[in-house]
Coordinates of C-alpha atoms in Angstrom, one line a residue:
M83 CA 198.9 88.4 29.7
N84 CA 199.0 87.8 33.4
T85 CA 196.4 88.7 36.0
L86 CA 197.5 90.5 39.1
F87 CA 196.7 87.4 41.1
D88 CA 199.1 85.4 38.9
K89 CA 201.8 88.0 39.4
I90 CA 201.6 88.0 43.2
W91 CA 201.2 84.3 43.5
D92 CA 204.0 83.5 41.1
A93 CA 206.3 85.9 42.9
H94 CA 205.8 83.9 46.1
V95 CA 206.2 80.4 44.7
I96 CA 209.1 78.4 46.3
Q97 CA 208.4 75.3 44.4
N98 CA 205.7 73.5 42.4
I99 CA 205.2 69.9 43.4
P100 CA 204.4 67.8 40.4
D101 CA 200.8 66.7 40.5
G102 CA 200.5 68.4 43.9
P103 CA 200.2 71.7 45.7
T104 CA 202.4 74.8 45.4
Q105 CA 204.8 75.7 48.2
L106 CA 204.0 79.3 48.7
Y107 CA 205.9 81.9 50.7
I108 CA 203.8 83.9 53.2
D109 CA 204.7 87.5 54.1
R110 CA 202.4 87.9 57.0
L111 CA 200.6 85.6 59.4
Y112 CA 197.9 86.9 61.8
C113 CA 197.0 84.7 64.8
H114 CA 193.9 85.1 67.0
E115 CA 192.9 83.0 70.0
V116 CA 190.5 80.6 68.4
T117 CA 192.5 78.6 65.8
S118 CA 196.1 79.1 67.0
P119 CA 196.4 77.1 70.2
Q120 CA 196.6 73.7 68.5
A121 CA 199.1 75.1 66.0
F122 CA 201.5 76.2 68.7
Q123 CA 201.0 72.8 70.4
I124 CA 202.1 71.1 67.1
L125 CA 205.3 73.1 67.2
R126 CA 206.0 72.0 70.8
E127 CA 205.4 68.4 70.0
K128 CA 207.8 68.5 67.0
G129 CA 210.4 70.6 68.9
L130 CA 210.1 73.5 66.4
S131 CA 210.4 77.2 66.8
V132 CA 208.7 80.0 64.8
L133 CA 210.9 80.6 61.8
R134 CA 210.3 84.4 61.4
P135 CA 208.5 85.7 64.5
E136 CA 208.8 89.3 63.2
Q137 CA 206.3 88.5 60.5
V138 CA 203.7 87.1 62.9
F139 CA 201.2 89.3 64.8
A140 CA 198.8 88.0 67.4
M141 CA 195.7 89.5 69.1
P142 CA 192.5 88.2 70.7
D143 CA 189.2 89.3 69.2
H144 CA 186.6 86.6 69.0
N145 CA 186.3 85.9 72.8
T146 CA 186.9 89.4 74.1
P147 CA 184.0 91.0 76.0
T148 CA 182.9 94.4 74.8
H149 CA 182.6 95.8 78.3
D150 CA 184.7 95.8 81.4
Q151 CA 187.8 94.7 79.6
D152 CA 189.9 95.8 82.5
K153 CA 188.4 93.0 84.6
P154 CA 189.0 89.2 84.2
I155 CA 186.9 87.6 81.5
A156 CA 183.9 85.9 83.3
D157 CA 183.5 83.0 80.8
P158 CA 186.2 80.4 81.7
I159 CA 186.5 79.1 78.1
S160 CA 186.9 82.6 76.6
R161 CA 189.4 83.5 79.4
K162 CA 191.5 80.4 78.8
Q163 CA 191.7 81.0 75.0
V164 CA 192.7 84.7 75.5
E165 CA 195.3 83.8 78.1
T166 CA 196.7 80.9 76.0
L167 CA 197.3 83.2 73.1
E168 CA 199.2 85.6 75.3
R169 CA 201.3 82.8 76.7
N170 CA 202.0 81.3 73.3
A171 CA 203.0 84.7 71.9
R172 CA 205.4 85.2 74.8
E173 CA 206.9 81.8 74.5
F174 CA 207.5 82.0 70.8
G175 CA 208.6 85.6 70.7
L176 CA 205.7 87.1 68.7
T177 CA 204.2 90.6 68.7
H178 CA 201.0 90.4 70.8
Y179 CA 198.4 93.1 71.0
G180 CA 196.6 92.2 74.2
M181 CA 193.1 92.9 75.2
N182 CA 192.4 96.4 76.5
T183 CA 195.5 97.9 75.0
P184 CA 195.5 100.7 72.3
D185 CA 196.8 98.3 69.6
N186 CA 194.0 95.7 70.1
G187 CA 190.8 95.2 68.2
I188 CA 189.6 92.8 65.5
I189 CA 192.6 91.5 63.7
H190 CA 191.1 92.2 60.2
V191 CA 190.5 95.9 61.2
V192 CA 193.9 96.4 63.0
G193 CA 196.0 94.9 60.2
P194 CA 195.2 97.5 57.6
E195 CA 194.9 100.4 59.9
K196 CA 198.5 99.8 61.2
G197 CA 199.9 99.3 57.7
L198 CA 200.7 95.7 58.5
S199 CA 198.8 94.6 55.4
L200 CA 200.5 95.9 52.3
P201 CA 200.1 95.6 48.5
G202 CA 201.7 92.6 46.8
M203 CA 201.8 90.6 50.1
T204 CA 200.6 87.1 50.8
I205 CA 198.7 87.2 54.0
V206 CA 197.1 84.3 56.0
C207 CA 195.2 83.8 59.2
G208 CA 193.2 81.0 60.7
D209 CA 190.0 82.8 59.9
S210 CA 188.0 82.8 56.7
H211 CA 187.5 86.6 56.6
T212 CA 191.2 87.1 56.1
S213 CA 190.1 88.0 52.5
T214 CA 189.5 91.5 54.0
H215 CA 193.1 92.3 53.6
G216 CA 192.8 91.8 49.8
A217 CA 191.5 95.4 49.7
M218 CA 195.1 96.5 50.1
G219 CA 196.1 94.7 46.9
A220 CA 197.3 91.6 48.7
V221 CA 196.6 87.9 48.2
A222 CA 195.0 87.1 51.5
F223 CA 193.1 84.0 52.5
G224 CA 192.0 82.0 55.5
I225 CA 193.8 78.7 56.5
G226 CA 193.2 75.8 58.9
T227 CA 195.0 75.0 62.1
S228 CA 197.5 72.6 60.7
E229 CA 198.3 75.2 58.0
V230 CA 198.9 77.8 60.7
A231 CA 201.5 75.5 62.1
Q232 CA 203.1 75.1 58.7
V233 CA 203.5 78.9 58.4
L234 CA 204.7 79.3 61.9
A235 CA 207.4 76.7 61.4
S236 CA 208.5 77.5 57.8
Q237 CA 206.9 80.8 56.7
C238 CA 205.5 78.7 53.8
I239 CA 202.2 76.9 53.1
L240 CA 201.2 74.1 50.7
Q241 CA 198.3 75.3 48.5
Q242 CA 196.5 74.5 45.3
K243 CA 196.5 77.5 43.1
P244 CA 192.9 78.8 42.7
K245 CA 191.3 79.9 39.4
T246 CA 190.9 83.6 38.7
M247 CA 187.6 85.6 38.4
R248 CA 187.2 89.3 37.7
I249 CA 184.0 91.0 38.8
T250 CA 183.5 94.4 37.2
I251 CA 180.9 96.8 38.6
N252 CA 180.3 99.8 36.3
G253 CA 178.3 103.0 36.8
Q254 CA 177.7 104.9 39.9
L255 CA 176.0 103.8 43.1
S256 CA 172.8 105.6 44.2
Q257 CA 172.7 107.5 47.4
Y258 CA 172.4 105.3 50.5
V259 CA 173.8 102.3 48.6
T260 CA 177.0 101.1 50.3
A261 CA 179.8 98.5 49.7
K262 CA 177.8 96.2 52.0
D263 CA 174.9 96.4 49.6
V264 CA 177.2 95.7 46.7
A265 CA 178.5 92.6 48.4
L266 CA 175.0 91.3 49.4
Y267 CA 173.9 91.9 45.8
L268 CA 176.8 89.9 44.4
M269 CA 176.1 87.1 46.8
A270 CA 172.5 87.0 45.7
Q271 CA 173.5 86.9 42.0
L272 CA 176.3 84.3 42.4
T273 CA 174.8 82.4 45.4
T274 CA 177.1 81.4 48.3
S275 CA 178.9 78.9 46.1
G276 CA 179.1 80.8 42.8
A277 CA 182.8 81.7 43.3
T278 CA 184.0 78.4 44.7
G279 CA 187.5 77.6 43.6
Y280 CA 188.2 81.2 42.5
F281 CA 190.2 84.1 43.7
V282 CA 188.2 87.3 42.8
E283 CA 189.6 90.6 41.5
Y284 CA 187.1 93.4 41.9
A285 CA 187.2 96.2 39.2
G286 CA 185.2 98.8 37.5
D287 CA 183.9 102.3 38.1
V288 CA 182.2 101.5 41.5
V289 CA 185.3 99.8 42.9
R290 CA 187.6 102.6 41.8
A291 CA 185.3 105.2 43.5
M292 CA 185.2 103.3 46.8
T293 CA 187.1 104.4 49.8
M294 CA 189.6 102.0 51.4
E295 CA 187.2 101.2 54.2
S296 CA 184.5 100.4 51.6
R297 CA 186.9 98.2 49.8
L298 CA 187.7 96.3 53.0
T299 CA 184.0 95.6 53.5
L300 CA 183.7 94.3 49.9
C301 CA 186.7 92.0 50.1
N302 CA 185.7 90.8 53.6
L303 CA 182.6 89.3 52.1
S304 CA 184.3 87.5 49.2
I305 CA 184.4 84.3 51.2
E306 CA 180.6 84.4 51.4
M307 CA 180.3 83.7 47.7
G308 CA 182.5 80.7 48.2
A309 CA 185.6 82.4 46.9
R310 CA 189.1 81.6 48.2
G311 CA 189.6 85.3 48.5
G312 CA 189.0 88.7 46.9
F313 CA 191.2 91.6 46.2
I314 CA 191.5 95.0 44.5
A315 CA 194.5 96.3 42.6
P316 CA 196.3 99.1 44.5
D317 CA 195.8 102.6 43.2
E318 CA 196.3 106.2 44.5
T319 CA 193.5 105.7 47.0
T320 CA 195.4 102.7 48.5
L321 CA 198.7 104.6 48.6
A322 CA 197.1 107.7 50.3
Y323 CA 195.5 105.4 52.9
L324 CA 198.8 103.7 53.7
K325 CA 201.1 106.8 53.8
G326 CA 202.3 107.4 57.4
R327 CA 200.8 104.2 58.8
E328 CA 202.9 102.6 61.6
Y329 CA 204.2 99.7 59.7
A330 CA 204.2 101.2 56.2
P331 CA 207.6 101.9 54.7
K332 CA 209.2 105.2 55.5
G333 CA 211.6 107.6 53.6
E334 CA 213.4 106.1 50.6
A335 CA 211.8 102.7 51.3
W336 CA 208.4 104.3 50.8
N337 CA 209.4 105.7 47.4
K338 CA 210.8 102.4 46.3
A339 CA 207.6 100.7 47.5
L340 CA 205.5 103.1 45.5
D341 CA 207.2 102.2 42.3
Y342 CA 206.4 98.5 43.0
W343 CA 202.9 99.0 44.2
R344 CA 201.9 101.1 41.2
S345 CA 203.0 98.2 38.9
L346 CA 200.6 95.8 40.6
K347 CA 197.7 95.5 38.1
S348 CA 196.4 92.9 35.7
D349 CA 197.7 93.2 32.2
E350 CA 195.2 94.8 29.7
D351 CA 195.1 91.5 27.8
A352 CA 195.0 89.3 30.9
V353 CA 192.8 86.3 30.6
F354 CA 190.6 85.3 33.6
D355 CA 189.0 81.9 34.1
N356 CA 185.7 83.7 34.5
E357 CA 184.5 87.3 33.9
L358 CA 181.3 88.9 35.3
I359 CA 180.0 92.4 34.8
F360 CA 177.3 94.2 36.8
D361 CA 175.6 97.6 36.6
A362 CA 175.5 99.8 39.7
A363 CA 172.0 101.0 38.7
D364 CA 170.7 97.5 39.6
I365 CA 171.9 97.7 43.3
S366 CA 169.7 99.2 46.0
P367 CA 169.9 99.0 49.9
R368 CA 169.6 95.3 50.7
I369 CA 168.7 92.9 53.5
T370 CA 168.8 89.1 53.9
Y371 CA 165.7 87.0 54.6
G372 CA 167.2 83.6 55.1
T373 CA 170.1 81.7 56.7
N374 CA 172.9 82.3 54.3
P375 CA 174.2 85.6 53.0
G376 CA 173.1 84.9 49.5
M377 CA 169.4 84.8 50.5
G378 CA 168.9 88.5 50.1
I379 CA 166.6 91.1 48.4
G380 CA 166.4 94.8 47.8
I381 CA 164.9 96.3 50.9
T382 CA 161.6 97.2 49.1
E383 CA 161.3 93.8 47.4
C384 CA 159.4 90.7 48.4
I385 CA 160.9 87.4 49.5
P386 CA 161.0 85.0 46.4
L387 CA 158.0 82.7 46.0
Q388 CA 160.2 79.7 45.8
G389 CA 163.8 78.6 46.1
D390 CA 166.1 75.6 46.5
V391 CA 165.7 72.7 49.0
N392 CA 167.0 74.9 51.9
F393 CA 164.6 77.7 51.1
K394 CA 161.6 76.5 53.0
K395 CA 163.7 75.4 56.0
A396 CA 165.4 78.8 56.2
L397 CA 162.0 80.7 56.0
N398 CA 160.7 78.4 58.8
Y399 CA 163.7 79.2 61.0
M400 CA 163.4 83.0 60.3
G401 CA 159.6 83.0 60.8
F402 CA 159.0 84.5 57.3
K403 CA 156.8 83.6 54.4
A404 CA 157.5 83.4 50.7
G405 CA 156.2 86.4 48.8
E406 CA 156.1 88.8 51.8
K407 CA 157.9 92.1 52.3
L408 CA 160.2 92.6 55.2
L409 CA 160.0 96.4 55.2
G410 CA 158.2 97.4 58.4
K411 CA 158.9 94.1 60.2
K412 CA 159.7 94.6 63.9
V413 CA 163.2 93.9 65.0
D414 CA 164.6 93.5 68.5
Y415 CA 168.4 94.0 68.2
V416 CA 170.7 96.2 66.0
F417 CA 174.4 95.4 65.8
L418 CA 176.9 97.7 64.2
G419 CA 180.4 96.3 64.1
A420 CA 182.5 93.2 63.1
C421 CA 185.4 93.0 60.7
T422 CA 182.8 93.8 58.0
N423 CA 181.4 97.1 59.3
G424 CA 183.3 98.1 62.4
R425 CA 185.4 100.9 61.0
I426 CA 185.2 104.7 61.5
E427 CA 183.4 105.2 58.1
D428 CA 180.7 102.8 59.3
F429 CA 180.2 104.8 62.5
R430 CA 180.1 108.1 60.6
A431 CA 177.4 106.6 58.4
F432 CA 175.4 105.3 61.3
A433 CA 175.7 108.7 63.1
S434 CA 174.6 110.6 60.0
V435 CA 171.3 108.9 60.1
V436 CA 170.5 108.9 63.9
K437 CA 171.7 112.5 64.4
G438 CA 168.9 114.6 65.9
R439 CA 166.7 111.5 66.3
K440 CA 166.1 109.0 69.2
K441 CA 166.6 105.2 69.4
A442 CA 163.4 103.2 69.5
E443 CA 162.8 102.1 73.1
S444 CA 162.1 98.6 71.9
I445 CA 165.6 98.2 70.3
V446 CA 168.7 96.8 72.1
A447 CA 171.6 98.3 70.2
W448 CA 175.2 97.1 70.3
L449 CA 177.6 99.6 68.7
V450 CA 181.1 98.0 68.7
P451 CA 184.2 99.6 67.2
G452 CA 186.5 97.2 65.3
S453 CA 189.5 98.5 67.2
W454 CA 190.6 100.9 70.0
A455 CA 191.9 103.2 67.3
V456 CA 188.4 103.4 65.8
R457 CA 186.9 104.0 69.2
Q458 CA 189.3 106.9 69.7
K459 CA 188.4 108.4 66.3
I460 CA 184.7 108.2 67.3
I461 CA 185.5 110.3 70.3
D462 CA 187.9 112.7 68.5
E463 CA 185.2 113.4 65.9
G464 CA 182.5 113.9 68.4
L465 CA 180.4 111.0 67.1
D466 CA 180.1 109.6 70.6
K467 CA 178.2 112.6 71.6
V468 CA 175.9 112.4 68.6
L469 CA 175.2 108.7 69.3
E470 CA 174.7 109.2 73.0
E471 CA 172.2 112.0 72.4
A472 CA 170.3 109.6 70.2
G473 CA 170.3 107.0 72.9
F474 CA 173.2 104.8 71.9
E475 CA 176.2 103.6 73.8
I476 CA 179.7 102.9 72.3
R477 CA 181.0 99.6 73.6
Q478 CA 184.6 98.3 73.7
P479 CA 186.3 96.7 70.7
G480 CA 185.9 93.0 69.7
C481 CA 184.1 90.7 67.3
S482 CA 181.0 91.0 69.6
A483 CA 177.7 89.8 68.2
C484 CA 179.1 88.7 64.9
L485 CA 179.3 85.2 66.4
A486 CA 178.2 83.7 69.7
M487 CA 181.7 83.3 71.3
N488 CA 181.4 86.2 73.8
D489 CA 178.8 87.8 76.0
D490 CA 177.0 89.6 73.1
K491 CA 174.5 86.9 72.2
V492 CA 171.0 87.5 70.7
P493 CA 168.3 85.5 72.5
S494 CA 166.4 82.7 70.8
G495 CA 163.7 83.8 68.5
K496 CA 164.7 87.5 68.5
Y497 CA 165.5 89.4 65.3
C498 CA 168.8 91.2 64.9
L499 CA 169.6 93.6 62.1
S500 CA 173.3 93.0 61.8
T501 CA 176.1 94.7 59.9
S502 CA 178.2 91.5 60.3
N503 CA 179.0 88.9 57.6
R504 CA 177.0 85.7 58.4
N505 CA 173.4 84.9 59.1
F506 CA 173.7 81.2 59.7
E507 CA 171.3 79.5 62.1
G508 CA 172.5 80.2 65.6
R509 CA 175.4 82.4 64.4
Q510 CA 174.5 85.2 66.9
G511 CA 173.2 82.8 69.6
P512 CA 171.1 79.6 69.7
G513 CA 167.8 80.4 67.9
A514 CA 168.8 83.9 67.0
R515 CA 167.4 85.3 63.8
T516 CA 169.9 87.4 61.9
I517 CA 169.1 89.9 59.1
L518 CA 172.3 91.2 57.4
C519 CA 172.3 94.9 56.3
S520 CA 174.4 98.0 55.9
P521 CA 175.2 100.5 58.7
L522 CA 172.6 102.9 57.1
V523 CA 169.8 100.4 57.2
A524 CA 170.8 99.4 60.7
A525 CA 170.7 103.0 61.8
A526 CA 167.3 103.8 60.2
S527 CA 165.8 100.7 61.7
A528 CA 167.3 101.4 65.2
I529 CA 165.3 104.7 65.1
T530 CA 162.0 103.2 64.0
G531 CA 162.2 99.8 65.7
E532 CA 161.4 98.1 62.4
I533 CA 163.1 97.3 59.1
T534 CA 163.4 100.7 57.5
D535 CA 164.7 102.0 54.1
P536 CA 167.2 104.7 55.1
R537 CA 166.1 106.7 52.0
T538 CA 162.8 107.4 53.6
L539 CA 164.4 109.2 56.5
Q540 CA 166.1 111.9 54.4

């Protein structure tokens, strides 16, 4: 009668504190340059070491420029954060994947592609989009700086156990509807707080049919519904993806792991605190119109006529009006990348739309792979040539325009169609106006210079 979340959580409980939190064992800690410096300083002040350095992996991603990575970082704050992470990793004996090395990229892209994120694990990082790793069948969630210090020192964390929710999506997605559209649809249905306090398990026909990269996109966006995290039970798709990965088990250890991983599923009579069921037929390519990811519509629909107290403020910021369509609206920037849509599958999708066409001259396009491994695949598959012929340039890996912590900032008042995860005010730069979308919508719009339904470019 147990859910998969209960099984993984309970297997990692060290002790339950009466009327308090759970002491939970953590299998993997990821560190990047933004939230970890204070955690390492806490260790120094208390005279502590890292308990299990072999289970901690560090890499810069938020502040890394997406060009000229072989040169010193121009911005002094970004340079200091990146250098501090390297110094901390060296001092405490951690694996560090430095900038401009083949192992580097966005931590939520590199973890799965290296096989560091495995089914049944508990995984944490000082970043809310750690929920991405739930696609591997892991309980993965973001934590704060003081909690990063807890895990570094003890390989444990104090946490209140979340409630459980299962979201089932049945049927078959229509052509040009992606995992990003599914996530944006769910956010619009639940709102950005609809899953607060829950850990979400995704299930159903649509989820089972998804590739691993699509599942990573879906789980990445769980936090945008307010969820503590989201995950998917491992299946043969998961196992096929992991086989041969650098840190995946090998030989007899692999066979033993398979037996365990195949057992990881919710019992048929498991009881969830909340159950929601959706129909794939209701989901079309989507875009956002406001300043949170839940303010979204089907790409051919109109902005609602009314909303909550933040509705009018959001429309004012975005320069939109209630009741109008966004289809055909001029945009200035297109961003393909981030831990949401920076994987090879996303670049294949983008390239499939722009092949044989030309980028609109009015568009500034940033195409940023999520890792150096993804960038190499783009080259190996000849996608770089397809994109270059269409007028696009492949940049170097990093978080890029997902957030304004590096050089890739959208100017004030400009519109950016973005495959990233958040459209908050100023998220991509002070005054920037962000419209979230899938790689297919981004590609179609980059060709026309305006918000375009990719289905019309068949």
